Short mmCIF file of C-alpha atoms and ligand atoms in Angstrom, two decimals:
data_model
loop_
_atom_site.label_atom_id
_atom_site.label_comp_id
_atom_site.label_asym_id
_atom_site.label_seq_id
_atom_site.Cartn_x
_atom_site.Cartn_y
_atom_site.Cartn_z
CA MET I 6 -47.52 -40.33 -107.93
CA THR I 7 -46.14 -37.78 -110.23
CA ILE I 8 -45.73 -34.03 -110.36
CA ILE I 9 -45.35 -31.82 -113.38
CA VAL I 10 -42.97 -28.75 -113.32
CA THR I 11 -42.97 -26.21 -116.26
CA GLY I 12 -39.90 -23.96 -116.77
CA GLY I 13 -37.72 -26.45 -114.87
CA ALA I 14 -34.62 -25.78 -116.90
CA GLY I 15 -34.51 -22.14 -115.67
CA PHE I 16 -33.01 -20.75 -112.51
CA ILE I 17 -35.73 -21.38 -109.91
CA GLY I 18 -37.23 -24.47 -111.63
CA SER I 19 -34.00 -26.28 -111.82
CA ASN I 20 -33.17 -25.45 -108.22
CA PHE I 21 -36.60 -26.70 -107.31
CA ILE I 22 -35.93 -30.11 -109.17
CA HIS I 23 -32.73 -30.54 -107.35
CA GLU I 24 -34.43 -29.81 -103.99
CA TRP I 25 -37.22 -32.30 -105.02
CA PHE I 26 -35.02 -35.24 -105.67
CA SER I 27 -32.90 -34.54 -102.62
CA ASN I 28 -35.89 -35.70 -100.51
CA GLU I 29 -38.73 -37.26 -102.63
CA ASN I 30 -39.04 -40.55 -104.41
CA GLU I 31 -41.93 -39.42 -106.80
CA ASP I 32 -41.61 -39.02 -110.55
CA LEU I 33 -41.25 -35.44 -111.70
CA ILE I 34 -41.90 -34.38 -115.38
CA ASN I 35 -40.07 -31.27 -116.45
CA ILE I 36 -41.78 -29.41 -119.44
CA ASP I 37 -39.66 -26.53 -120.84
CA CYS I 38 -39.13 -25.16 -124.26
CA LEU I 39 -35.52 -24.04 -123.59
CA THR I 40 -35.42 -20.36 -124.34
CA TYR I 41 -32.03 -18.54 -123.86
CA ALA I 42 -32.78 -18.74 -120.06
CA GLY I 43 -33.44 -22.51 -119.99
CA ASN I 44 -30.43 -24.83 -119.83
CA LEU I 45 -30.35 -28.66 -119.46
CA GLU I 46 -26.90 -28.51 -118.11
CA ASN I 47 -28.51 -27.28 -114.89
CA LEU I 48 -29.99 -30.79 -114.53
CA LYS I 49 -27.28 -33.06 -116.15
CA VAL I 50 -26.72 -35.05 -112.78
CA LEU I 51 -30.33 -36.36 -113.19
CA ASN I 52 -29.76 -37.87 -116.63
CA GLU I 53 -29.63 -41.28 -115.18
CA ASN I 54 -32.47 -40.87 -112.77
CA LYS I 55 -35.33 -42.90 -113.79
CA LEU I 56 -37.89 -40.78 -111.90
CA TYR I 57 -36.93 -37.65 -113.92
CA HIS I 58 -38.53 -37.04 -117.33
CA PHE I 59 -37.94 -34.10 -119.70
CA TYR I 60 -40.16 -32.80 -122.54
CA LYS I 61 -39.11 -30.05 -124.80
CA ASN I 62 -42.37 -28.25 -125.22
CA ARG I 63 -43.94 -24.74 -124.87
CA ILE I 64 -46.63 -24.62 -122.20
CA GLY I 65 -48.94 -23.47 -125.01
CA ASP I 66 -48.41 -26.69 -127.06
CA LYS I 67 -51.96 -27.79 -126.17
CA SER I 68 -52.07 -31.29 -127.73
CA ASP I 69 -48.64 -32.30 -126.37
CA ILE I 70 -49.33 -31.02 -122.91
CA GLU I 71 -52.76 -32.95 -123.02
CA LYS I 72 -51.01 -36.14 -124.02
CA ILE I 73 -48.36 -35.70 -121.13
CA LEU I 74 -50.97 -35.04 -118.59
CA ASN I 75 -53.12 -38.11 -119.73
CA ARG I 76 -50.06 -40.23 -119.88
CA PHE I 77 -48.57 -39.44 -116.43
CA ASN I 78 -51.81 -38.50 -114.33
CA PRO I 79 -50.05 -35.87 -112.21
CA ARG I 80 -51.27 -35.02 -108.74
CA ALA I 81 -49.91 -31.48 -109.18
CA ILE I 82 -48.65 -28.96 -111.62
CA ILE I 83 -46.17 -26.23 -110.75
CA ASN I 84 -45.95 -23.45 -113.25
CA PHE I 85 -42.48 -21.79 -113.25
CA ALA I 86 -42.35 -21.21 -117.12
CA ALA I 87 -42.24 -17.42 -117.86
CA GLU I 88 -40.21 -14.71 -119.50
CA SER I 89 -38.72 -13.26 -116.40
CA HIS I 90 -36.46 -10.44 -117.07
CA VAL I 91 -37.72 -6.79 -116.48
CA ASP I 92 -35.18 -5.02 -118.74
CA LYS I 93 -36.05 -7.34 -121.60
CA SER I 94 -39.74 -6.64 -121.21
CA ILE I 95 -39.21 -2.89 -121.43
CA TYR I 96 -37.84 -3.14 -124.94
CA GLY I 97 -39.56 -6.26 -126.22
CA PRO I 98 -42.79 -7.02 -124.28
CA GLU I 99 -44.46 -9.32 -126.93
CA SER I 100 -42.76 -12.66 -125.84
CA PHE I 101 -43.80 -11.83 -122.23
CA PHE I 102 -47.50 -11.46 -123.08
CA LYS I 103 -47.22 -14.59 -125.36
CA THR I 104 -45.73 -16.94 -122.64
CA ASN I 105 -46.81 -15.41 -119.30
CA VAL I 106 -50.49 -14.73 -120.44
CA MET I 107 -51.64 -16.47 -123.58
CA GLU I 108 -49.66 -19.70 -123.06
CA THR I 109 -50.58 -19.66 -119.31
CA LEU I 110 -54.15 -19.49 -120.33
CA SER I 111 -53.59 -22.46 -122.68
CA LEU I 112 -52.03 -24.40 -119.82
CA LEU I 113 -54.84 -23.58 -117.58
CA GLU I 114 -57.47 -24.79 -120.28
CA VAL I 115 -55.65 -28.07 -120.62
CA THR I 116 -55.37 -28.54 -116.91
CA LYS I 117 -59.08 -27.84 -116.38
CA ASN I 118 -59.98 -30.46 -118.91
CA TYR I 119 -57.75 -33.03 -117.30
CA TYR I 120 -58.95 -32.07 -113.87
CA ASP I 121 -62.65 -32.35 -114.92
CA GLN I 122 -62.28 -35.96 -115.82
CA MET I 123 -60.37 -37.12 -112.79
CA PRO I 124 -61.90 -39.48 -110.16
CA GLU I 125 -63.24 -37.53 -107.22
CA ILE I 126 -60.74 -38.94 -104.82
CA SER I 127 -57.85 -37.63 -107.06
CA LYS I 128 -59.59 -34.32 -107.54
CA LYS I 129 -59.45 -33.82 -103.86
CA LYS I 130 -55.56 -33.92 -103.82
CA PHE I 131 -54.82 -32.11 -107.04
CA LYS I 132 -53.12 -28.68 -107.11
CA PHE I 133 -52.24 -26.17 -109.80
CA ILE I 134 -49.50 -23.97 -108.24
CA HIS I 135 -48.64 -20.75 -110.14
CA ILE I 136 -45.24 -19.16 -109.22
CA SER I 137 -45.57 -15.37 -109.33
CA THR I 138 -43.76 -12.35 -108.03
CA ASP I 139 -43.84 -9.47 -105.57
CA GLU I 140 -43.56 -7.08 -108.67
CA VAL I 141 -47.39 -7.38 -109.23
CA PHE I 142 -48.00 -5.27 -106.23
CA GLY I 143 -45.91 -2.23 -107.55
CA SER I 144 -43.45 -0.26 -105.76
CA LEU I 145 -43.25 0.74 -101.96
CA GLN I 146 -42.13 4.10 -100.58
CA LEU I 147 -39.46 3.84 -97.85
CA ASN I 148 -42.21 4.40 -95.04
CA GLU I 149 -44.69 1.91 -96.42
CA LYS I 150 -45.37 -1.49 -94.84
CA PRO I 151 -44.23 -4.63 -96.77
CA PHE I 152 -46.56 -6.17 -99.30
CA LYS I 153 -49.39 -8.37 -97.77
CA GLU I 154 -51.38 -10.94 -99.86
CA SER I 155 -54.26 -8.34 -99.73
CA ASN I 156 -52.39 -5.44 -101.28
CA PRO I 157 -53.77 -4.21 -104.53
CA TYR I 158 -52.05 -5.19 -107.81
CA LEU I 159 -50.29 -2.17 -109.33
CA PRO I 160 -47.71 -3.49 -111.77
CA ASN I 161 -45.28 -0.90 -113.25
CA SER I 162 -43.20 -2.93 -115.83
CA PRO I 163 -44.52 -4.88 -118.82
CA TYR I 164 -43.06 -8.00 -117.14
CA ALA I 165 -44.95 -7.21 -113.88
CA ALA I 166 -48.21 -6.58 -116.01
CA SER I 167 -47.70 -9.88 -117.81
CA LYS I 168 -47.34 -11.67 -114.35
CA ALA I 169 -50.29 -9.77 -112.90
CA ALA I 170 -52.52 -10.68 -115.87
CA SER I 171 -51.43 -14.46 -115.53
CA ASP I 172 -52.33 -14.28 -111.73
CA HIS I 173 -55.65 -13.02 -112.66
CA LEU I 174 -56.28 -15.74 -115.16
CA VAL I 175 -55.18 -18.33 -112.51
CA ARG I 176 -57.63 -16.71 -110.04
CA SER I 177 -60.49 -16.82 -112.53
CA PHE I 178 -59.94 -20.62 -113.35
CA ASN I 179 -60.19 -21.11 -109.58
CA LYS I 180 -63.20 -19.11 -109.17
CA THR I 181 -65.08 -19.96 -112.36
CA HIS I 182 -64.06 -23.63 -113.02
CA LYS I 183 -63.20 -24.59 -109.35
CA LEU I 184 -59.67 -25.61 -110.56
CA PRO I 185 -57.68 -25.96 -107.26
CA CYS I 186 -55.09 -23.26 -107.85
CA ILE I 187 -52.59 -21.65 -105.49
CA ILE I 188 -50.56 -18.52 -106.36
CA SER I 189 -47.31 -17.72 -104.59
CA ASN I 190 -45.70 -14.26 -104.79
CA CYS I 191 -42.06 -14.21 -104.08
CA SER I 192 -39.39 -11.63 -103.69
CA ASN I 193 -35.93 -11.45 -105.54
CA ASN I 194 -34.20 -14.90 -105.51
CA TYR I 195 -30.43 -15.44 -105.69
CA GLY I 196 -28.34 -18.55 -105.88
CA PRO I 197 -26.82 -21.07 -108.46
CA PHE I 198 -27.81 -21.35 -111.92
CA GLN I 199 -29.25 -17.74 -112.35
CA TYR I 200 -28.88 -16.50 -115.80
CA PRO I 201 -26.33 -13.66 -115.73
CA GLU I 202 -28.66 -10.93 -117.02
CA LYS I 203 -29.97 -10.49 -113.45
CA LEU I 204 -28.07 -8.24 -110.85
CA ILE I 205 -26.18 -10.69 -108.74
CA PRO I 206 -24.81 -13.03 -111.43
CA LEU I 207 -24.26 -10.11 -113.78
CA VAL I 208 -22.12 -8.35 -111.20
CA ILE I 209 -20.17 -11.46 -110.51
CA ASN I 210 -19.59 -12.31 -114.21
CA ASN I 211 -18.71 -8.70 -115.16
CA ALA I 212 -16.34 -8.27 -112.24
CA LEU I 213 -14.54 -11.53 -113.14
CA ASN I 214 -14.08 -10.19 -116.66
CA LEU I 215 -13.00 -6.80 -115.42
CA LYS I 216 -16.04 -5.19 -117.10
CA ASN I 217 -18.09 -2.28 -115.76
CA LEU I 218 -20.61 -2.98 -113.00
CA PRO I 219 -23.66 -1.02 -114.22
CA VAL I 220 -25.72 0.46 -111.31
CA TYR I 221 -29.00 1.91 -112.48
CA GLY I 222 -29.59 5.43 -111.28
CA LYS I 223 -28.06 6.09 -107.83
CA GLY I 224 -28.27 2.45 -106.80
CA ASN I 225 -30.55 3.24 -103.93
CA GLN I 226 -33.47 0.95 -104.99
CA ILE I 227 -34.31 -1.76 -102.40
CA ARG I 228 -35.01 -5.38 -103.15
CA ASP I 229 -35.90 -8.26 -100.50
CA TRP I 230 -33.45 -11.13 -101.22
CA LEU I 231 -34.23 -14.73 -100.60
CA HIS I 232 -31.97 -17.65 -101.30
CA VAL I 233 -33.50 -19.81 -104.01
CA LYS I 234 -33.27 -22.94 -101.85
CA ASP I 235 -35.48 -21.30 -99.21
CA HIS I 236 -37.97 -20.40 -102.06
CA CYS I 237 -38.05 -23.99 -103.28
CA LYS I 238 -38.59 -25.27 -99.74
CA ALA I 239 -41.64 -22.78 -99.40
CA ILE I 240 -43.11 -24.20 -102.72
CA ILE I 241 -42.74 -27.80 -101.48
CA THR I 242 -44.53 -26.65 -98.27
CA ILE I 243 -47.34 -25.08 -100.34
CA LEU I 244 -47.60 -28.20 -102.39
CA GLU I 245 -48.04 -30.42 -99.42
CA ASP I 246 -49.99 -28.22 -97.01
CA GLY I 247 -51.09 -25.10 -99.03
CA ALA I 248 -54.90 -24.52 -99.26
CA PRO I 249 -56.46 -24.38 -102.74
CA SER I 250 -57.72 -20.81 -103.68
CA GLU I 251 -55.07 -19.23 -101.40
CA THR I 252 -52.30 -16.98 -102.22
CA TYR I 253 -49.03 -16.94 -100.28
CA ASN I 254 -46.38 -14.23 -100.10
CA ILE I 255 -42.78 -15.47 -99.75
CA GLY I 256 -39.90 -13.21 -98.82
CA GLY I 257 -36.46 -13.01 -97.30
CA SER I 258 -37.11 -10.28 -94.76
CA CYS I 259 -33.64 -9.05 -96.20
CA GLU I 260 -34.09 -5.62 -97.65
CA MET I 261 -31.02 -4.12 -99.15
CA GLU I 262 -30.02 -1.23 -101.56
CA ASN I 263 -28.67 -2.45 -104.79
CA ILE I 264 -25.39 -0.54 -104.26
CA GLU I 265 -24.95 -2.31 -100.88
CA VAL I 266 -25.35 -5.71 -102.55
CA ILE I 267 -22.98 -4.74 -105.35
CA LYS I 268 -20.27 -3.70 -102.70
CA ILE I 269 -20.81 -6.90 -100.73
CA ILE I 270 -20.12 -8.91 -103.90
CA CYS I 271 -16.95 -6.73 -104.69
CA ASN I 272 -15.64 -7.26 -101.19
CA SER I 273 -16.22 -10.96 -101.26
CA LEU I 274 -14.42 -11.23 -104.56
CA ASP I 275 -11.45 -9.10 -103.24
CA ASN I 276 -10.94 -11.98 -100.72
CA LEU I 277 -11.80 -15.05 -102.84
CA ARG I 278 -10.31 -13.93 -106.32
CA PRO I 279 -8.06 -10.78 -105.72
CA ARG I 280 -7.37 -8.84 -108.95
CA LYS I 281 -3.98 -9.42 -110.50
CA ASP I 282 -3.59 -5.55 -110.89
CA LYS I 283 -4.17 -5.24 -107.10
CA LYS I 284 -7.09 -2.93 -107.64
CA LYS I 285 -10.44 -3.27 -105.84
CA TYR I 286 -13.44 -4.76 -107.78
CA GLU I 287 -15.36 -1.73 -106.55
CA ASP I 288 -13.40 0.44 -108.96
CA LEU I 289 -15.47 -1.11 -111.76
CA ILE I 290 -18.79 0.24 -110.50
CA LYS I 291 -20.26 2.65 -113.04
CA PHE I 292 -23.50 4.60 -112.50
CA VAL I 293 -25.45 4.40 -115.70
CA SER I 294 -28.89 5.85 -116.75
CA ASP I 295 -31.85 4.44 -114.72
CA ARG I 296 -34.21 1.65 -115.76
CA PRO I 297 -37.42 3.32 -117.04
CA GLY I 298 -40.17 2.98 -114.55
CA HIS I 299 -37.72 1.60 -111.94
CA ASP I 300 -39.60 0.40 -108.81
CA LEU I 301 -38.02 1.88 -105.78
CA ARG I 302 -38.69 -0.69 -103.25
CA TYR I 303 -40.03 -4.24 -102.83
CA ALA I 304 -40.49 -5.87 -99.37
CA ILE I 305 -42.59 -8.95 -98.57
CA ASN I 306 -44.76 -9.64 -95.48
CA SER I 307 -44.47 -13.53 -95.07
CA ASP I 308 -46.52 -13.73 -91.89
CA LYS I 309 -49.19 -15.87 -93.64
CA ILE I 310 -46.95 -18.65 -94.87
CA MET I 311 -44.89 -18.56 -91.81
CA LYS I 312 -47.92 -18.82 -89.33
CA GLU I 313 -50.25 -21.16 -91.40
CA LEU I 314 -47.74 -23.48 -93.08
CA LYS I 315 -44.73 -23.07 -90.60
CA TRP I 316 -42.22 -22.21 -93.29
CA LYS I 317 -39.46 -19.61 -92.73
CA PRO I 318 -36.26 -18.62 -94.58
CA LYS I 319 -33.24 -20.28 -93.09
CA ILE I 320 -30.32 -19.06 -95.25
CA LYS I 321 -28.72 -15.84 -94.02
CA PHE I 322 -27.80 -13.50 -96.91
CA SER I 323 -24.05 -13.33 -95.66
CA ASP I 324 -23.77 -17.15 -96.04
CA GLY I 325 -25.95 -17.41 -99.16
CA ILE I 326 -24.20 -14.77 -101.12
CA ASN I 327 -20.83 -16.26 -100.33
CA ASP I 328 -21.92 -19.73 -101.43
CA THR I 329 -23.40 -18.25 -104.54
CA ILE I 330 -20.16 -16.45 -105.49
CA GLU I 331 -18.16 -19.51 -104.89
CA TRP I 332 -20.56 -21.44 -107.12
CA TYR I 333 -20.06 -18.93 -109.95
CA LEU I 334 -16.27 -18.94 -109.49
CA ASN I 335 -16.29 -22.74 -109.82
CA SER I 336 -18.73 -22.61 -112.90
CA SER I 337 -16.83 -20.72 -115.49
CA GLU I 338 -17.67 -23.18 -118.19
CA TRP I 339 -21.42 -23.04 -117.28
CA LEU I 340 -21.18 -19.26 -117.54
CA MET I 341 -19.46 -19.27 -120.96
CA ASN I 342 -21.95 -21.75 -122.34
CA VAL I 343 -25.00 -19.84 -121.23
CA LEU I 344 -23.69 -16.51 -122.55
CA ASP I 345 -22.90 -18.36 -125.90
CA LYS I 346 -26.38 -19.24 -126.27
CA SER I 347 -28.54 -16.89 -128.54
CA TYR I 348 -29.18 -14.08 -126.33
CA ASP I 349 -31.30 -11.24 -127.62
CA ILE I 350 -28.95 -9.11 -129.77
CA TRP I 351 -31.03 -5.90 -128.89
CA MET I 352 -30.21 -6.47 -125.17
CA LYS I 353 -26.59 -6.84 -125.91
CA LYS I 354 -26.54 -3.57 -127.72
CA ASN I 355 -28.47 -1.98 -124.93
CA TYR I 356 -26.04 -3.16 -122.24
CA ASN I 357 -23.15 -1.89 -124.25
CA LYS I 358 -24.74 1.53 -124.41
CA ARG I 359 -25.37 1.70 -120.56
P1 LIG L 405 -35.91 -18.14 -115.75
O1 LIG L 405 -35.99 -17.05 -116.89
O2 LIG L 405 -34.52 -18.41 -115.20
O3 LIG L 405 -36.44 -19.43 -116.26
C1 LIG L 405 -37.70 -19.55 -117.10
C2 LIG L 405 -37.75 -21.03 -117.56
O4 LIG L 405 -38.99 -21.16 -118.37
C3 LIG L 405 -36.69 -21.26 -118.78
O5 LIG L 405 -36.07 -22.57 -118.46
C4 LIG L 405 -37.31 -21.11 -119.98
O6 LIG L 405 -36.76 -22.09 -121.03
C5 LIG L 405 -38.82 -21.68 -119.56
N1 LIG L 405 -39.83 -21.16 -120.56
C6 LIG L 405 -40.01 -19.77 -120.92
N2 LIG L 405 -41.07 -19.74 -121.74
C7 LIG L 405 -41.64 -20.99 -121.83
C8 LIG L 405 -42.71 -21.48 -122.51
N3 LIG L 405 -43.59 -20.77 -123.28
N4 LIG L 405 -42.99 -22.80 -122.36
C9 LIG L 405 -42.14 -23.67 -121.65
N5 LIG L 405 -40.99 -23.18 -120.98
C10 LIG L 405 -40.75 -21.91 -121.05
O7 LIG L 405 -36.88 -17.60 -114.61
P2 LIG L 405 -36.82 -17.82 -113.07
O8 LIG L 405 -35.94 -16.68 -112.45
O9 LIG L 405 -36.33 -19.23 -112.85
O10 LIG L 405 -38.23 -17.58 -112.68
C11 LIG L 405 -39.17 -18.77 -112.58
C12 LIG L 405 -40.54 -18.23 -112.23
O11 LIG L 405 -40.55 -17.47 -110.98
C13 LIG L 405 -41.14 -17.06 -113.14
O12 LIG L 405 -42.48 -17.27 -113.26
C14 LIG L 405 -40.89 -15.76 -112.49
O13 LIG L 405 -41.78 -14.84 -112.80
C15 LIG L 405 -40.99 -16.26 -111.02
N6 LIG L 405 -40.16 -15.47 -110.03
C16 LIG L 405 -38.87 -15.17 -110.20
C17 LIG L 405 -38.11 -14.50 -109.27
C18 LIG L 405 -36.69 -14.36 -109.35
O14 LIG L 405 -36.14 -13.47 -108.52
N7 LIG L 405 -36.05 -14.88 -110.29
C19 LIG L 405 -38.80 -14.05 -108.04
C20 LIG L 405 -40.16 -14.26 -107.97
C21 LIG L 405 -40.89 -14.97 -108.96
O1 LIG L 406 -38.95 -9.24 -107.23
C1 LIG L 406 -38.97 -10.49 -107.94
C2 LIG L 406 -38.42 -10.26 -109.27
O2 LIG L 406 -37.03 -10.07 -109.12
C3 LIG L 406 -38.77 -11.36 -110.24
O3 LIG L 406 -40.01 -11.43 -110.55
C4 LIG L 406 -37.92 -11.10 -111.61
O4 LIG L 406 -38.17 -12.31 -112.55
C5 LIG L 406 -36.49 -10.91 -111.26
O5 LIG L 406 -35.85 -10.74 -112.50
C6 LIG L 406 -36.35 -9.86 -110.32
O6 LIG L 406 -36.62 -8.56 -110.81
P1 LIG L 406 -35.81 -7.34 -110.60
O7 LIG L 406 -35.91 -6.27 -111.67
O8 LIG L 406 -35.83 -6.88 -109.20
O9 LIG L 406 -34.36 -7.96 -110.71
P2 LIG L 406 -32.85 -7.59 -111.50
O10 LIG L 406 -31.89 -8.50 -111.17
O11 LIG L 406 -33.08 -7.33 -112.98
O12 LIG L 406 -32.54 -6.15 -110.75
C7 LIG L 406 -32.46 -6.07 -109.43
C8 LIG L 406 -32.14 -4.57 -109.10
O13 LIG L 406 -30.84 -4.21 -109.59
C9 LIG L 406 -33.08 -3.71 -109.74
O14 LIG L 406 -33.39 -2.54 -108.90
C10 LIG L 406 -32.40 -3.21 -110.95
C11 LIG L 406 -30.93 -3.09 -110.53
N1 LIG L 406 -29.92 -3.44 -111.59
C12 LIG L 406 -30.07 -4.54 -112.33
C13 LIG L 406 -29.24 -4.89 -113.34
C14 LIG L 406 -29.33 -6.07 -114.25
C15 LIG L 406 -28.80 -2.60 -111.75
O15 LIG L 406 -28.62 -1.66 -110.93
N2 LIG L 406 -27.99 -2.98 -112.73
C16 LIG L 406 -28.04 -4.01 -113.48
O16 LIG L 406 -27.15 -4.25 -114.42
#
């Protein structure tokens, strides 16, 4: 048997592939076009693994994807491929709508054609799992209850709007064409291999280079942090036991203000890699202008996946963040290489202005 993963060279996808091969003996095909966020270095330990196959393709490359499906006959497709950075979507939304909407549509069409010609017995087992985000639900006030699967979609950033649109497309292929789709909506992930444009790796990388640590607004926005390994285990649980047509919320039940997260990282670095000038890393904190449309709070109610599929997060933030910081401390070459890759010039200028 075989599964297909798209976007497997990115942060969550590559962690998923490592998790997969730590337990499974099934072929896995990774389809990724390697944008600035995709990095084959993340998977180099698998180069000799005969069960791992890589195709450099966009999910919108219809005829190539068709050929891959017909060659490998997968029992499931897990769609991680996306443009994923909110700041980038604010200043250049087109690529978000191209990949997250139009190319997801193309992937769905090809998958539907593949599914339609499958033998009935294989149809019963097939799943298309679409990896989505809590950001589609919009922003919570401090006194509101965490997002449930039944919350309305109220996306606020172009990124969130593109993910909401792709979720709607997936839902429509399930309802209209009976394609067995499942959507998972997860909260903020952290862990190894995350591109240093996102808060946690950006703060670690800037601190190590003694650069400012930009805090948007007052730093009082709240995110619900989940270690990427726990997310990947949830996806494997959904792959094996999740029910087609369902959606599952996945969260860490670990709400923290951004400023708190930044201070935890600074304190940890003070212990692990004290500054030569004897100053504290916190001295690098700089409050900068806020992200336009900045969502105040995300929080996930994971009761459904916990009760129905018996998944729960296992990694405590205090342990996970220390392991993550240590991983970045030991991965200076990886950091240098990913930052050397063609990263949007506009964003670089924008960060400098902040
Ligand atoms: P990422 O940006 O690190 O990786 C995205 C990967 O997709 C990269 O390898 C990139 O090369 C590839 N890709 C982009 N466009 C493609 C295309 N058109 N065709 C083929 N490959 C393409 O993203 P991530 O943080 O790993 O997120 C993965 C998925 O999980 C996304 O769908 C994202 O919306 C979702 N998600 C992320 C988080 C988070 O905290 N990072 C939380 C919830 C959900
Ligand atoms: O909630 C899930 C989402 O989490 C995913 O769908 C997205 O793909 C992922 O990027 C993430 O979105 P966020 O916008 O929450 O993550 P980001 O790391 O960009 O920012 C986290 C918080 O930190 C947010 O409130 C903005 C703030 N921030 C971010 C950066 C990069 C700062 O204060 N300073 C910064 O430099």
